[in-house]
């Protein structure tokens, strides 16, 4: 007898704590450590603000142009295009979730 579908369900939190994902995420975001500016905090605020530079700037107390410059600056370091549509931004968000820099989203459904 196969277990019921809910018995096989894997929670997002379980996936985020996997050692392979965490290693990848730390390596990816660790590339930002060489920058003397706190671009990782800027990136995190920009993600939390839904990709809106003006809102992220208000959260950080900086000018929106600074946020945009930081985001453009991290793209070649991360080897990801964040300002264009595509899956690269999702990878960076996943990395932030895996290292605990962002809280996982509230998902509907059974806990």
Coordinates of C-alpha atoms in Angstrom, one line a residue:
X1 CA 0.0 0.0 0.0
X2 CA 1.4 3.4 -1.0
X3 CA 1.4 6.1 1.6
X4 CA -1.2 8.8 1.2
X5 CA 0.1 11.8 -0.8
X6 CA 0.4 14.0 2.3
X7 CA 2.6 11.4 3.9
X8 CA 5.1 11.8 1.0
X9 CA 5.0 15.6 1.0
X10 CA 8.2 17.4 1.7
X11 CA 8.1 20.8 3.4
X12 CA 10.0 23.8 2.1
X13 CA 11.8 24.1 5.4
X14 CA 13.1 20.6 5.1
X15 CA 14.4 21.2 1.6
X16 CA 16.1 24.4 2.8
X17 CA 18.1 22.6 5.5
X18 CA 19.6 20.0 3.1
X19 CA 23.4 20.0 3.3
X20 CA 23.9 20.2 -0.5
X21 CA 21.6 23.3 -0.8
X22 CA 23.2 25.0 2.2
X23 CA 26.7 24.4 0.9
X24 CA 25.7 25.8 -2.6
X25 CA 24.0 28.8 -1.0
X26 CA 26.9 29.7 1.3
X27 CA 29.3 29.4 -1.7
X28 CA 27.2 31.6 -3.9
X29 CA 26.5 34.4 -1.3
X30 CA 30.1 34.1 0.0
X31 CA 31.3 35.6 -3.2
X32 CA 29.9 38.9 -2.0
X33 CA 32.2 39.0 1.0
X34 CA 35.0 40.6 -0.9
X35 CA 33.0 43.8 -1.6
X36 CA 33.7 46.4 1.1
X37 CA 30.1 47.7 0.8
X38 CA 27.4 45.7 2.4
X39 CA 26.0 44.6 -0.9
X40 CA 24.5 41.4 0.7
X41 CA 22.3 43.6 3.0
X42 CA 21.3 45.7 0.0
X43 CA 20.5 42.6 -2.0
X44 CA 18.5 41.1 0.9
X45 CA 16.5 44.4 1.3
X46 CA 15.9 44.7 -2.4
X47 CA 14.5 41.1 -2.5
X48 CA 12.4 41.8 0.6
X49 CA 11.1 45.0 -1.2
X50 CA 9.9 42.9 -4.1
X51 CA 12.7 44.1 -6.4
X52 CA 11.8 47.8 -5.8
X53 CA 14.9 50.0 -5.4
X54 CA 13.0 52.9 -3.9
X55 CA 11.4 50.8 -1.2
X56 CA 14.7 49.0 -0.5
X57 CA 16.5 52.4 -0.3
X58 CA 13.9 53.6 2.3
X59 CA 14.6 50.4 4.4
X60 CA 18.3 50.9 4.2
X61 CA 18.4 54.7 4.5
X62 CA 20.3 55.2 1.3
X63 CA 19.5 56.6 -2.2
X64 CA 17.6 54.4 -4.7
X65 CA 20.5 54.8 -7.1
X66 CA 22.8 53.2 -4.5
X67 CA 20.6 50.2 -4.4
X68 CA 20.5 49.9 -8.2
X69 CA 24.3 50.2 -8.4
X70 CA 24.8 47.5 -5.7
X71 CA 22.4 45.2 -7.6
X72 CA 24.1 45.8 -10.9
X73 CA 27.5 45.3 -9.2
X74 CA 26.6 41.9 -7.7
X75 CA 25.3 40.5 -11.0
X76 CA 28.8 39.7 -12.4
X77 CA 30.0 38.4 -9.0
X78 CA 27.1 36.0 -8.6
X79 CA 27.1 35.3 -12.3
X80 CA 23.3 35.9 -12.3
X81 CA 21.2 38.4 -14.0
X82 CA 18.9 39.9 -11.3
X83 CA 17.3 42.8 -13.1
X84 CA 16.1 40.8 -16.1
X85 CA 13.3 38.4 -16.0
X86 CA 14.3 34.8 -15.6
X87 CA 15.2 32.2 -13.0
X88 CA 18.5 33.8 -11.8
X89 CA 16.7 35.9 -9.3
X90 CA 14.9 32.9 -7.9
X91 CA 18.2 31.1 -7.4
X92 CA 19.5 34.1 -5.4
X93 CA 16.3 34.2 -3.3
X94 CA 16.6 30.4 -2.7
X95 CA 20.2 30.9 -1.5
X96 CA 19.1 33.6 0.9
X97 CA 16.4 31.3 2.3
X98 CA 18.8 28.4 2.6
X99 CA 21.3 30.4 4.7
X100 CA 18.6 32.0 6.8
X101 CA 19.0 35.6 5.5
X102 CA 15.4 35.7 4.6
X103 CA 12.3 34.1 6.2
X104 CA 10.5 31.4 4.2
X105 CA 7.2 32.6 2.8
X106 CA 4.0 31.7 4.5
X107 CA 2.5 29.0 2.3
X108 CA -1.1 27.9 2.4
X109 CA -1.9 24.4 3.3
X110 CA -1.4 22.0 6.1
X111 CA 1.5 22.6 8.5

